[in-house]
Phi, psi and omega in degrees: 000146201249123167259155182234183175257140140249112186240161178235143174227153206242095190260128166230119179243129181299345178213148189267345159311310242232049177245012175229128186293247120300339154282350194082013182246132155343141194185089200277159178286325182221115186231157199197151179212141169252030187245313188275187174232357197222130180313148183221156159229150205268088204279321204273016168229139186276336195299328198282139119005123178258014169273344189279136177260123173262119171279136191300147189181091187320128174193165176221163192213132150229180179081050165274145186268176156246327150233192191279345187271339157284332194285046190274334185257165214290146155259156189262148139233100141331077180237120179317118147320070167262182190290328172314298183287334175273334151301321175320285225274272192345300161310316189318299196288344181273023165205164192270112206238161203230118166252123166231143209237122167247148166238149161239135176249159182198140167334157181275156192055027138328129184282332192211153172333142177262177178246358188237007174300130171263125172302135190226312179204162184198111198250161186202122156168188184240174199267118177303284183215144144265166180220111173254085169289157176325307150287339185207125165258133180222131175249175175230113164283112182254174178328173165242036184256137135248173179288352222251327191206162176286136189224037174249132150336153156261130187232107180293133181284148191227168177279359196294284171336331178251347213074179182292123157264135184286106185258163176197000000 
C-alpha cells in the first residue's frame, strides 16, 4: 500500500481579464496551499508563474471530481476567518471574482512541494455565496461553466464530417 500527501492550493484572482501575465503563465493576486507552513511553489505546473509564493492558509476543500464531466457541482472551501480573508470575501462576492483550486498527491513526507506531485482535480470558477462565522468563512464555488445553459459551440454536420456515402 502507497501513502501519499494530499495538498491543495488556492488561486484568486481578482479580475478573470488579467489572469496571465506577460509570459502567458497564470499569476494569481493571492495564492494560499494548505499542507506545508512555509511558502511554496507550484514547481509541477508549468502553466503558474514559478515566482508566486503560495502561503500557508488552514483551509479544505470538498466537492473535487474525479472527472471533468463531473465537475459541474459547487466546490466547498472551508477557511480560517482572518481579517485578510474576510476582507477577501467581502470584495469576492460584489464581484466575478475567478478562483482555482488544484488538488494534488505527492509521496509521503516531502521537506517541500515536489515537482513529480500529481494533479488529481483542479476545479475553476467563482464564488457564488459566502458564511462568515467566528471562525471560519466558506465560500461555494460554483462552475465558470454554466449549469443554466450551454456553452459548447454548435457544430453542424456535413457530409465532409461523416464522409462519402456509396450509392448504387
Amino acid at each position: 500500500m502507497s501513502n501519499f500527501d494530499i495538498l491543495t492550493f488556492l488561486e484568486y484572482y481578482a479580475d478573470k481579464s488579467s489572469v496571465l501575465d506577460s509570459n502567458g503563465k497564470r499569476s494569481p493576486n493571492n495564492s494560499f496551499q494548505n499542507f506545508y507552513q512555509t511558502a511554496q511553489n507550484l514547481t509541477a505546473d508549468t502553466a503558474i508563474d514559478q515566482n508566486v509564493s503560495f502561503t500557508y492558509l488552514a483551509f479544505d476543500a470538498s466537492g473535487f471530481a474525479s472527472t471533468e464531466a463531473t465537475s459541474i457541482s459547487n466546490l466547498t472551501i472551508n477557511i480560517a476567518a482572518t481579517a485578510n480573508i474576510i476582507d477577501l470575501t467581502d470584495t469576492a462576492i460584489g464581484g466575478d471574482r475567478l478562483v482555482i483550486a488544484s488538488l494534488y498527491l505527492q509521496t509521503i513526507g516531502q521537506d517541500t512541494f515536489s515537482n513529480s506531485a500529481t494533479l488529481v482535480s483542479r476545479f475553476t470558477g467563482t464564488i457564488e455565496t459566502a458564511s462568515v462565522n467566528e471562525t471560519t468563512v466558506t465560500w461555494s464555488i460554483s462552475p465558470a461553466i454554466s449549469k443554466q445553459k450551454a456553452q459548447v459551440p454548435s457544430r453542424r454536420i456535413s457530409s465532409d464530417l461523416m464522409g462519402r456515402f456509396v450509392t448504387t
